[in-house]
Tab-separated table of C-alpha atoms and ligand atoms in Angstrom:
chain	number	residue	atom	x	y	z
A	24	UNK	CA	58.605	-108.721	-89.554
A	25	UNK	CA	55.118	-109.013	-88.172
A	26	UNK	CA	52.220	-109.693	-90.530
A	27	UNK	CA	48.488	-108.896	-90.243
A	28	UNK	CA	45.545	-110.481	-92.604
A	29	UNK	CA	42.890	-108.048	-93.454
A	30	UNK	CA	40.080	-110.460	-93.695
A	31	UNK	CA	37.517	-110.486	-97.159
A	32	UNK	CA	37.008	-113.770	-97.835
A	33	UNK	CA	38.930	-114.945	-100.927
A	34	UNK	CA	40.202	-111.426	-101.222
A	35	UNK	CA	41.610	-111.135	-98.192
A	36	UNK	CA	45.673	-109.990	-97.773
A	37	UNK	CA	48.574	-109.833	-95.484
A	38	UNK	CA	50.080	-106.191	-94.914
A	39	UNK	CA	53.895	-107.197	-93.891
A	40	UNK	CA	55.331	-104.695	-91.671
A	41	UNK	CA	58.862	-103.896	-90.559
A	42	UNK	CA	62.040	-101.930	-90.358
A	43	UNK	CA	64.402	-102.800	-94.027
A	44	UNK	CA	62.506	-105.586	-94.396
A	45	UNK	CA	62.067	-103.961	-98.671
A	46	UNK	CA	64.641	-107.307	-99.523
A	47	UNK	CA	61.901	-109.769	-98.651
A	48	UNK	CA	60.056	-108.297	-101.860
A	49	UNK	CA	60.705	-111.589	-103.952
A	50	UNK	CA	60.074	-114.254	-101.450
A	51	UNK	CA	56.822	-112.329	-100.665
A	52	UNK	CA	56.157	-112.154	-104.179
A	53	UNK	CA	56.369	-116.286	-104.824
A	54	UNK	CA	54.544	-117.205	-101.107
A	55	UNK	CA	51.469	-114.933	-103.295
A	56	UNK	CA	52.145	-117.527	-105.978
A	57	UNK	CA	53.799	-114.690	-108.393
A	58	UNK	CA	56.818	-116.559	-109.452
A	59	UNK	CA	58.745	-115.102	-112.930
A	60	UNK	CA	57.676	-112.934	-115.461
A	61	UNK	CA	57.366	-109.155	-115.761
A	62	UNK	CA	56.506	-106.943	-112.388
A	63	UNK	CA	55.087	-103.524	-113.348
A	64	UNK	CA	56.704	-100.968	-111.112
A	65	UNK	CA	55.420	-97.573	-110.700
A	66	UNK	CA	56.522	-94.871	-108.852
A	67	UNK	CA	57.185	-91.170	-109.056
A	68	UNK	CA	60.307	-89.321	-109.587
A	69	UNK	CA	61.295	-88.572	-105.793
A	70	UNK	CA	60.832	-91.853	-104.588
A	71	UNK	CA	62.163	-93.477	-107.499
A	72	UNK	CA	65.726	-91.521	-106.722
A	73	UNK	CA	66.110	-93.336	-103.597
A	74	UNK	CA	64.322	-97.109	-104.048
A	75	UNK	CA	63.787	-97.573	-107.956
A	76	UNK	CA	67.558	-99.237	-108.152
A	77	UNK	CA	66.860	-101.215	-104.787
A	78	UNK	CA	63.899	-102.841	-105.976
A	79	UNK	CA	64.320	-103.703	-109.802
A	80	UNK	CA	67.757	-105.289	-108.492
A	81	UNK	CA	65.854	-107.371	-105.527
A	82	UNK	CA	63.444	-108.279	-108.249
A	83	UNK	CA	66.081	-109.325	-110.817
A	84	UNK	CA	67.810	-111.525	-108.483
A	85	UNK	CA	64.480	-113.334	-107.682
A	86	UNK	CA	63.876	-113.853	-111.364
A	87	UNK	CA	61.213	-111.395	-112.333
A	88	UNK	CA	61.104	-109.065	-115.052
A	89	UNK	CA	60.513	-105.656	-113.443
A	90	UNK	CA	59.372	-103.193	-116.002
A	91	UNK	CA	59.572	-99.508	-114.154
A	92	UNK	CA	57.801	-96.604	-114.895
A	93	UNK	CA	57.882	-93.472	-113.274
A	94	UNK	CA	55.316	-90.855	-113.079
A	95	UNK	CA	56.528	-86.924	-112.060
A	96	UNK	CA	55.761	-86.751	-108.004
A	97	UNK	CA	52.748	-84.320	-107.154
A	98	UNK	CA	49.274	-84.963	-106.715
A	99	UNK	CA	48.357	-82.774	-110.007
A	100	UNK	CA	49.343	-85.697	-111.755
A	101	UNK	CA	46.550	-88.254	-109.988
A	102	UNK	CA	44.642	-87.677	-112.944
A	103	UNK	CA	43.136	-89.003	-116.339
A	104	UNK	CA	46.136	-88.160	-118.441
A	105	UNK	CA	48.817	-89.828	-116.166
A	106	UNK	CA	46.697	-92.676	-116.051
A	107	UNK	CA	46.556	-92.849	-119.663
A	108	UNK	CA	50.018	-92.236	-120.164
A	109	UNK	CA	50.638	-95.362	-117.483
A	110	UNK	CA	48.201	-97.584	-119.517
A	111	UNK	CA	50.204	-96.652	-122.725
A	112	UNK	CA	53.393	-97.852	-120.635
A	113	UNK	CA	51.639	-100.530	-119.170
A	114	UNK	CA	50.776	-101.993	-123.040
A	115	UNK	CA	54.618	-100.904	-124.001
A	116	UNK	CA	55.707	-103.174	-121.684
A	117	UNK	CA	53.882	-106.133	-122.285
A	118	UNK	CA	51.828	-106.611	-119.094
A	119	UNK	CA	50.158	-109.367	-118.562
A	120	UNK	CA	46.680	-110.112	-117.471
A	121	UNK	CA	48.458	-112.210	-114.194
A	122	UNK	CA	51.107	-109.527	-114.079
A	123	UNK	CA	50.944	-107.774	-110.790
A	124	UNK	CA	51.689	-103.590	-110.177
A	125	UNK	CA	53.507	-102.745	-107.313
A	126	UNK	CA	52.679	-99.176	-106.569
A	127	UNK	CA	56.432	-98.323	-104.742
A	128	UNK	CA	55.263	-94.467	-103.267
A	129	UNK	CA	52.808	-91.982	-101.530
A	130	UNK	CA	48.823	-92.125	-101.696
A	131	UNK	CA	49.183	-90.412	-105.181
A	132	UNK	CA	51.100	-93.098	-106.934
A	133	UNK	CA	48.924	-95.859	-104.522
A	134	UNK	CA	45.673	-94.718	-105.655
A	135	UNK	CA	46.758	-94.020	-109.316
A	136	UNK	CA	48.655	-97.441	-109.564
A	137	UNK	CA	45.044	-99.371	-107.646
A	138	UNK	CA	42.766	-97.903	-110.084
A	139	UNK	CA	45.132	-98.607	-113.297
A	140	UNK	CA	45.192	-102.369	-112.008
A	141	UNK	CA	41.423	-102.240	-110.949
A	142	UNK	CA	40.866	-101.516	-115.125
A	143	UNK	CA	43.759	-102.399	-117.166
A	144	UNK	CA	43.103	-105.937	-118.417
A	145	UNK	CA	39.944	-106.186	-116.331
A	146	UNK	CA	42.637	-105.658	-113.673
A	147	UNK	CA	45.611	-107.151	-113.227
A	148	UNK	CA	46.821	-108.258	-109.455
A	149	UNK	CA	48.280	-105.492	-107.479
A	150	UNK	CA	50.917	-104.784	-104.734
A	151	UNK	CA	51.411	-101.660	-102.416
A	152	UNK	CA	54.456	-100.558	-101.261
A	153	UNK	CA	54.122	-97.891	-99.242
A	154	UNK	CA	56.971	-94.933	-98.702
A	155	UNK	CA	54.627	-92.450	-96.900
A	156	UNK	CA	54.119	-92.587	-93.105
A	157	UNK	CA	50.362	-91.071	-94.383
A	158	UNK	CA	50.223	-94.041	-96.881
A	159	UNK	CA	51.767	-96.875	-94.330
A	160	UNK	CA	48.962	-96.039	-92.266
A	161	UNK	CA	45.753	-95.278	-94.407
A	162	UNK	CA	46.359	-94.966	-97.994
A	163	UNK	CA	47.872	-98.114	-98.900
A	164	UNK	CA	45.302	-100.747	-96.915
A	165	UNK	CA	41.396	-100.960	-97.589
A	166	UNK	CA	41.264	-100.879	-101.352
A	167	UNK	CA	40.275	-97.307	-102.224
A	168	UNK	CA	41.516	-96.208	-105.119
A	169	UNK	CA	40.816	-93.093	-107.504
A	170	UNK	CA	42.097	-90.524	-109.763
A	171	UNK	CA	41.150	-86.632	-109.075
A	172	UNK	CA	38.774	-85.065	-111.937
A	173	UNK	CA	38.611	-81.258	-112.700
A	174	UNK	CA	34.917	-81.352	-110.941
A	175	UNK	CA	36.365	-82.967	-107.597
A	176	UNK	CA	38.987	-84.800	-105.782
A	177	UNK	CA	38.832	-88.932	-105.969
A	178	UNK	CA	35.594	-88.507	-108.374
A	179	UNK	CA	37.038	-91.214	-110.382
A	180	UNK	CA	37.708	-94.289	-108.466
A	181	UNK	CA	36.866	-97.912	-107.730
A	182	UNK	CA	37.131	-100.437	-104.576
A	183	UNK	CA	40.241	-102.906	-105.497
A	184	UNK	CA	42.332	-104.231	-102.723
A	185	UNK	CA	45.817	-105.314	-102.922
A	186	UNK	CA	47.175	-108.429	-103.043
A	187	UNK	CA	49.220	-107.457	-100.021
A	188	UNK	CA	50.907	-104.967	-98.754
A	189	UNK	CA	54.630	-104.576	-97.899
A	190	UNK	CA	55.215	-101.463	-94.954
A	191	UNK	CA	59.216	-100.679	-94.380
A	192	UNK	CA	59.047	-98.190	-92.022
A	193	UNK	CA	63.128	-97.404	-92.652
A	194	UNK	CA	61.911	-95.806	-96.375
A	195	UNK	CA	60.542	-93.260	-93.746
A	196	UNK	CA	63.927	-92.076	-93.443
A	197	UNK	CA	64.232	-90.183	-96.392
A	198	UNK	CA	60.431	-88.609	-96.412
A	199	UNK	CA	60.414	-84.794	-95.873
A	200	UNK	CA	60.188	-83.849	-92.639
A	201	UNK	CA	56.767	-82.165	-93.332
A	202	UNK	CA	55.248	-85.181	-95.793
A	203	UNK	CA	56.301	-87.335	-92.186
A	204	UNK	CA	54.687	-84.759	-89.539
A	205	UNK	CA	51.446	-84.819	-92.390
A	206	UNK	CA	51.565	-88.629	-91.773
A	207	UNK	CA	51.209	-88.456	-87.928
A	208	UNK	CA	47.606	-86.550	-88.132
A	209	UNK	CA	46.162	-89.560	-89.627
A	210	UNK	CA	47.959	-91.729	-86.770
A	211	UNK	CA	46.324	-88.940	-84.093
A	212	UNK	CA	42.924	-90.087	-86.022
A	213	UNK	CA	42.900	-93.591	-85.178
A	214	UNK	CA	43.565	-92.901	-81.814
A	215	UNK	CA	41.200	-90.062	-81.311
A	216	UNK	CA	38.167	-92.392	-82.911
A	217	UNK	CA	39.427	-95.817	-81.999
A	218	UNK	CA	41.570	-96.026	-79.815
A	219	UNK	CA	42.484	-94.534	-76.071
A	220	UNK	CA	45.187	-96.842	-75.803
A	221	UNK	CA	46.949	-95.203	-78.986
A	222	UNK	CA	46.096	-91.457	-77.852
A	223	UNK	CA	47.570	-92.244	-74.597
A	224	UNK	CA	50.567	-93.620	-76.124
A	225	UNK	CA	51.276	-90.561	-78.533
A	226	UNK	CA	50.600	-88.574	-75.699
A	227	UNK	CA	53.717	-90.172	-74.261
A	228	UNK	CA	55.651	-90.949	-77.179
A	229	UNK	CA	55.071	-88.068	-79.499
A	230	UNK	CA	59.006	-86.860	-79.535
A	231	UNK	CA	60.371	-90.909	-79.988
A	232	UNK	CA	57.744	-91.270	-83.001
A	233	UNK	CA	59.056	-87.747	-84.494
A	234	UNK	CA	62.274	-89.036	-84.321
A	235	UNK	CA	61.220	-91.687	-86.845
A	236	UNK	CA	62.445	-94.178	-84.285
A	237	UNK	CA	61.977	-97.577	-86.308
A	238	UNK	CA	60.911	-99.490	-83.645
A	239	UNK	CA	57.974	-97.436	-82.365
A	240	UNK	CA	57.334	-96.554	-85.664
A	241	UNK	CA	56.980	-100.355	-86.498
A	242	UNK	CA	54.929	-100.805	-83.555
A	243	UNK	CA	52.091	-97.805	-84.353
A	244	UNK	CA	52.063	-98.326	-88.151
A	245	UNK	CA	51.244	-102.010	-87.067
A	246	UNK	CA	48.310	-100.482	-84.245
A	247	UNK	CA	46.858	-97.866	-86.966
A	248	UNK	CA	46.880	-101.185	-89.856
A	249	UNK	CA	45.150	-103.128	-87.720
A	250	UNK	CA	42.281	-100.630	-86.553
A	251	UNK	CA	41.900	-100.019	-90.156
A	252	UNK	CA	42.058	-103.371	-91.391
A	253	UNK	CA	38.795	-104.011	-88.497
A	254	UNK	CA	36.942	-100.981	-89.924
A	255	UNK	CA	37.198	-102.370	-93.615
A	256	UNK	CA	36.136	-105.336	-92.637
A	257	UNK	CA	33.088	-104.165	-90.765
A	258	UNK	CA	32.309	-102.041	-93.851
A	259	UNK	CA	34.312	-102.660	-96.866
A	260	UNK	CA	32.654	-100.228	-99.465
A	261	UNK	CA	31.576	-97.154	-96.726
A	262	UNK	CA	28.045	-98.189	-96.735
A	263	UNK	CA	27.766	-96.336	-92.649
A	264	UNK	CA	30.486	-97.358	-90.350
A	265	UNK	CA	33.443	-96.772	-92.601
A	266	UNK	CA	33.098	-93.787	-92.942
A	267	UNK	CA	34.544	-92.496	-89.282
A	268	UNK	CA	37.637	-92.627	-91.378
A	269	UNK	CA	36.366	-89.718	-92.496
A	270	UNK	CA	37.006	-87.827	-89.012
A	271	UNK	CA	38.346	-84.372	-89.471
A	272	UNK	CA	38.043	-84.547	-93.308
A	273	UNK	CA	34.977	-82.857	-94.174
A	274	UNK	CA	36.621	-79.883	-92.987
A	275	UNK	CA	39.492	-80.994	-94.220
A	276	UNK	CA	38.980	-81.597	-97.832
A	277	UNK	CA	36.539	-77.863	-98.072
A	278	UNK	CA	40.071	-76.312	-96.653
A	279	UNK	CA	41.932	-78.105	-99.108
A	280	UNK	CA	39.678	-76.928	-102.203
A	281	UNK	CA	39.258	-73.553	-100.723
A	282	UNK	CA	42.943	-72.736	-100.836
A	283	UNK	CA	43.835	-75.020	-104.339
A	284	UNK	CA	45.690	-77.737	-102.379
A	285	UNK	CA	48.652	-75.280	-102.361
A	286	UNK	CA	48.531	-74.293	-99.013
A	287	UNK	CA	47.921	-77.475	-96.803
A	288	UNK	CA	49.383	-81.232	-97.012
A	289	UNK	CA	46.729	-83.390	-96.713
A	290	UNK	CA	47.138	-84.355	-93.357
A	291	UNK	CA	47.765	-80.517	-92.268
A	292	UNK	CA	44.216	-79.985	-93.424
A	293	UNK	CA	43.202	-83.043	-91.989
A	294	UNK	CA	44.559	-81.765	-88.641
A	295	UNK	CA	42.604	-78.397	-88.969
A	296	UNK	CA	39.384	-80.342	-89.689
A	297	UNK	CA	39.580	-82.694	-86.985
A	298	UNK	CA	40.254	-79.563	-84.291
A	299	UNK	CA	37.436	-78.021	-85.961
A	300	UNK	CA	35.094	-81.174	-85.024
A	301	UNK	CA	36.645	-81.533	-82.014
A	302	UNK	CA	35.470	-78.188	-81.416
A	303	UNK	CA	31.998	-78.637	-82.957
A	304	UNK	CA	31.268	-81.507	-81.137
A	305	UNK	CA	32.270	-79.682	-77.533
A	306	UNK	CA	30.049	-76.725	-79.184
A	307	UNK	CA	27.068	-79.396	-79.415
A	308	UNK	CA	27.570	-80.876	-76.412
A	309	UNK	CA	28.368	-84.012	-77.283
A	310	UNK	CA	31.940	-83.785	-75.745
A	311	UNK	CA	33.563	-82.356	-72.614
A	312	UNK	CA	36.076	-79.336	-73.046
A	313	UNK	CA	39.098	-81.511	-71.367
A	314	UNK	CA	38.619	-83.918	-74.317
A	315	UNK	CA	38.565	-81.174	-76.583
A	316	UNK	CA	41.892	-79.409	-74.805
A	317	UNK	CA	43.695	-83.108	-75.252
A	318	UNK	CA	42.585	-83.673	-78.692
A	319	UNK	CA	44.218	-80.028	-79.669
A	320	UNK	CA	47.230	-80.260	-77.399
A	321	UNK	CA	48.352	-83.413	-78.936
A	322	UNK	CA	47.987	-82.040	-82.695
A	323	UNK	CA	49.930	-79.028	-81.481
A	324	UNK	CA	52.832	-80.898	-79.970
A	325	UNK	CA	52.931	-82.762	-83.964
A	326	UNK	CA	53.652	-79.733	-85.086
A	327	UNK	CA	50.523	-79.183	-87.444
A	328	UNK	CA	48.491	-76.440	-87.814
A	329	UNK	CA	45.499	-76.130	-85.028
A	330	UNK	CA	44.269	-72.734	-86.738
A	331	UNK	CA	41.918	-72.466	-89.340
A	332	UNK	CA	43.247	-68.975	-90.989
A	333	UNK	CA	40.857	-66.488	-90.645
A	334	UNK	CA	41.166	-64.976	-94.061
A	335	UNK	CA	39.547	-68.409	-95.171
A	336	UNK	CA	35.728	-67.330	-96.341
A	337	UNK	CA	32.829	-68.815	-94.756
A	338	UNK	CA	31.435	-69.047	-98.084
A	339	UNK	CA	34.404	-70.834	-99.613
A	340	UNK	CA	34.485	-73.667	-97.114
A	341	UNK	CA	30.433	-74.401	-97.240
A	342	UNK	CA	30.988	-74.424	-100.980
A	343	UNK	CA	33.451	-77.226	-100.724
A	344	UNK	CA	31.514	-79.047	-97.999
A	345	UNK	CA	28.389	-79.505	-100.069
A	346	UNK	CA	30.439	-80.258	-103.126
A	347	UNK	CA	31.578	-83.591	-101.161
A	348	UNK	CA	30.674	-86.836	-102.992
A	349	UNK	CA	29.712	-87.614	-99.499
A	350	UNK	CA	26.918	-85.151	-99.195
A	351	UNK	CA	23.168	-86.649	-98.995
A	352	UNK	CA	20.081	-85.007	-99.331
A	353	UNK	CA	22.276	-81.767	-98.318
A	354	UNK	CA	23.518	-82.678	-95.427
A	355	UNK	CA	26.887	-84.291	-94.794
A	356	UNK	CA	27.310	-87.568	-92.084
A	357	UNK	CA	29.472	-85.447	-90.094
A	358	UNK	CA	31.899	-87.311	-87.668
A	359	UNK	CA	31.845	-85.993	-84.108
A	360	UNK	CA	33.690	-87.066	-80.939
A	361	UNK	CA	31.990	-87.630	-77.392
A	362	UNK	CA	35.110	-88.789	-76.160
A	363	UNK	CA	38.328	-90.420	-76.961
A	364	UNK	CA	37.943	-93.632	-78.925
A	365	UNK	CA	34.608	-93.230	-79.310
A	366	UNK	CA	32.439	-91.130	-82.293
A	367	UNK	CA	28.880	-90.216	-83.674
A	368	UNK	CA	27.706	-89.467	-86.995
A	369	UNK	CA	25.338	-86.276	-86.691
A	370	UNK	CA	23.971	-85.253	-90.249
A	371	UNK	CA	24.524	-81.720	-90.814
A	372	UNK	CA	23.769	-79.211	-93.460
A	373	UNK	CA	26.701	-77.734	-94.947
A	374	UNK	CA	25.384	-74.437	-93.226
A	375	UNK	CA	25.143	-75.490	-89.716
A	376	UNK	CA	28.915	-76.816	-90.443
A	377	UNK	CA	30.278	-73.509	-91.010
A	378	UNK	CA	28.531	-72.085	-88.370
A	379	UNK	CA	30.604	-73.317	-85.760
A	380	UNK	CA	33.995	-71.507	-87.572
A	381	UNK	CA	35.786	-68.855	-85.836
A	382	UNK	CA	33.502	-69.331	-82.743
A	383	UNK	CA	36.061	-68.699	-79.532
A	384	UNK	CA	36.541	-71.671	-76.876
A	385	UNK	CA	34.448	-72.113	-74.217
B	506	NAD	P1	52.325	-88.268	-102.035
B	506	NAD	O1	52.103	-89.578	-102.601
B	506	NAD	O2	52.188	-87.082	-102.928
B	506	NAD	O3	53.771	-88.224	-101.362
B	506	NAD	C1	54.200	-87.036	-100.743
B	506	NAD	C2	55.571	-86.595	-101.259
B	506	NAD	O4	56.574	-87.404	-100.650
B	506	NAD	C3	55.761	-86.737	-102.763
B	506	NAD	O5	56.548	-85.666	-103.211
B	506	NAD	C4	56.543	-88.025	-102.887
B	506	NAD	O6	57.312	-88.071	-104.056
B	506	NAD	C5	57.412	-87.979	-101.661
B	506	NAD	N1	57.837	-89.271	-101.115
B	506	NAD	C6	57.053	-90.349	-100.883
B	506	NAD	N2	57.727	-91.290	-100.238
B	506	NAD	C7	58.986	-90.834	-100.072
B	506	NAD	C8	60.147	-91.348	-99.443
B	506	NAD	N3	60.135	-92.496	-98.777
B	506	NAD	N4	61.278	-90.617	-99.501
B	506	NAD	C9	61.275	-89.393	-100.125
B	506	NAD	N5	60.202	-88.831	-100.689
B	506	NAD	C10	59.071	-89.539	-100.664
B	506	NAD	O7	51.354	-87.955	-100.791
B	506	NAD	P2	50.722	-88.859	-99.620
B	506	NAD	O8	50.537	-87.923	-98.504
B	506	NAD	O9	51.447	-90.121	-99.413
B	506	NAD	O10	49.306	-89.244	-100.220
B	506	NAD	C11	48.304	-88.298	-100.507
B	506	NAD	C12	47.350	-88.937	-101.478
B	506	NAD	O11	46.797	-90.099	-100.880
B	506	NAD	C13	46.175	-88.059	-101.861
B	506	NAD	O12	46.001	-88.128	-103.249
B	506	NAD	C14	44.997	-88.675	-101.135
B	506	NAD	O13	43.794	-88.503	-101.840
B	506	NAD	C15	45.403	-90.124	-101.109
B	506	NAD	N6	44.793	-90.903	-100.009
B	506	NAD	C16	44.194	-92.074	-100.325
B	506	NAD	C17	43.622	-92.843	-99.337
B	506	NAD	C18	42.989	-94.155	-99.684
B	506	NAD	O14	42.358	-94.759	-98.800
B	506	NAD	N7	43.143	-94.641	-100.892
B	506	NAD	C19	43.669	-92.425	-97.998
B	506	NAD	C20	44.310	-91.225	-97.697
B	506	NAD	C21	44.870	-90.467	-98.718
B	507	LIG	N1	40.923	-93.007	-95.965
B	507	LIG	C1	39.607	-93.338	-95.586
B	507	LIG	C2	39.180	-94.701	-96.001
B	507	LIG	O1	39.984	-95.486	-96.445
B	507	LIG	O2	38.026	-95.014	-95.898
């Protein structure tokens, strides 16, 4: 097992990574000073089919109290009335003010689970436990968390980071094929804005890593957790340089509002934004076209979509662009690429944005 530190002061954390390393739970649990009592354990009802049983038994044996509740899987349910119906459990189940909440699942139950510790109690401590490749890699490290509101995705949220954060990379095993091959666009990300070194090796390594071979898996997980772990600590609460996170997403989230988040997974949509301002940035200038052809080639070899569909209004998309919670003074911090590893925010009207749609490579 290797272990990073994301460094905040006195709220900084180690994110434990590893292949079936899920048993160390307990031990991990007492070196953070957690040592009886009741565990909350939240999850959703795919994941907690395959690791619900797993973990209240590790728990048991290591003297907690787990008290598990699950929450139907789906993103429609990252929202005010799930989170009231986990507070209601949450009181049910007598937890305690020093009681931590392992959130055992995807971004949805990570997010839900970090903002019901961030509040409940005046928040309680709180654990992630990854089981996406999406959430090993972004979700679960840097303290965002957020339910959606009818108005906008995320509109409800607060910064809380974890206590730690516990990545087995062999839960990846039973994730969808598709949830997995959603997961890899956000590892093309950190290589595309931070990274050669990482681009280069998914250039090589695409097919082992689609394989869900543990120990690369282990190994890039650990790369993409650490470039993350620098950003947040450069910038914990996005005032500027966080957000390059954000590359491909402006695009990203307007597709994912324009088509009702049924069509995409996030990090399909993600992939379509971050072609698009791969594109926009060679349309500006601000990038050469054989950086654009790599940064496309390798998101086409994933398997995600390159191809914004063309039925997709103009209209729609600058709609959802200016309704980001991002947008300032109209125009948007837009993340462009002069080359790979390295970015530049250009601010952009939601306008010029769409401009640049459907226009044919150069
Ligand atoms: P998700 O949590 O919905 O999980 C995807 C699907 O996979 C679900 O059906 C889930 O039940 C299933 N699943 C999860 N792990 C599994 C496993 N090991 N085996 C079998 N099935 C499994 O989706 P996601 O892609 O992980 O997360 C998306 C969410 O994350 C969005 O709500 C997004 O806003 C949020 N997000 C948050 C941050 C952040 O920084 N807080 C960053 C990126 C995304
Ligand atoms: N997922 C983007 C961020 O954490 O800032």
């Amino acid at each position: 097992m290797d272990t990073l530190t994301l460094n905040l002061g006195a709220r900084s954390y180690p994110i434990h990574i590893g292949s079936d390393i899920l048993s160390t739970l307990g031990q991990l649990l007492k070196q953070q000073n957690f040592l009886t009592g009741r565990v909350g354990v939240i999850t959703d009802s795919h994941v907690g089919k395959h690791y619900r049983n797993p973990v209240t038994n590790i728990l048991t044996a290591e003297g907690f109290e787990p008290v598990v509740i699950e929450i139907p899987a789906g993103e429609e349910h990252k929202n005010l009335a799930w989170l009231t119906f986990l507070y209601d459990k949450l009181v049910e189940g007598r937890i305690e003010r020093n009681s931590p909440l392992i959130a055992l699942g995807g971004g949805v139950i990570g997010d839900l689970t970090g903002f019901a510790a961030a509040t409940f109690r005046r928040g309680v401590p709180f654990i992630q436990i990854p089981t996406t490749l999406l959430a090993q890699v972004d979700a679960s490290v840097g303290g965002k968390t957020a339910v959606n509101h009818p108005a906008g995705k995320n509109l409800i949220g607060a910064f809380y980071q974890p206590r730690m954060v516990l990545v087995d990379v062999a839960v990846l095993k039973t994730l969808p094929k598709r949830e997995f091959v959603s997961g890899i666009a956000e590892v093309i990300k950190y290589g595309v804005i931070l990274s050669p070194e990482l681009f280069g090796l998914l250039e090589e390594e695409l097919k082992v890593l689609l394989s869900v071979n543990p120990a690369l898996l282990t190994s890039v997980v650990k790369t993409c957790c650490q470039l993350k772990a620098l950003v947040v600590e450069e910038d914990e609460t996005e005032g500027d340089y966080r957000a390059i996170l954000n590359f491909g997403h402006t695009m990203g989230h307007a597709i994912e509002s324009a088509t009702s988040y049924k069509s995409f997974l996030h990090g399909e949509a993600v992939a379509l934004g971050m072609v698009f301002a791969t594109h926009l940035s060679q349309q500006r200038g601000l990038c050469r076209p054989a950086v654009r052809d790599r940064v496309v080639r390798l998101i086409k070899q994933a398997g995600l979509p390159i191809d914004i569909p063309q039925d997709l209004a103009q209209e729609h998309l600058r709609i959802g662009i200016e309704a980001d919670k991002k947008v300032t003074a109209g125009k948007v911090k837009f993340v462009c690429l002069e080359d790979i590893g390295k970015t530049r925010f250009e601010f952009l009207s939601a306008a010029e944005i769409v401009g640049h749609l459907y226009q044919s490579a150069s």
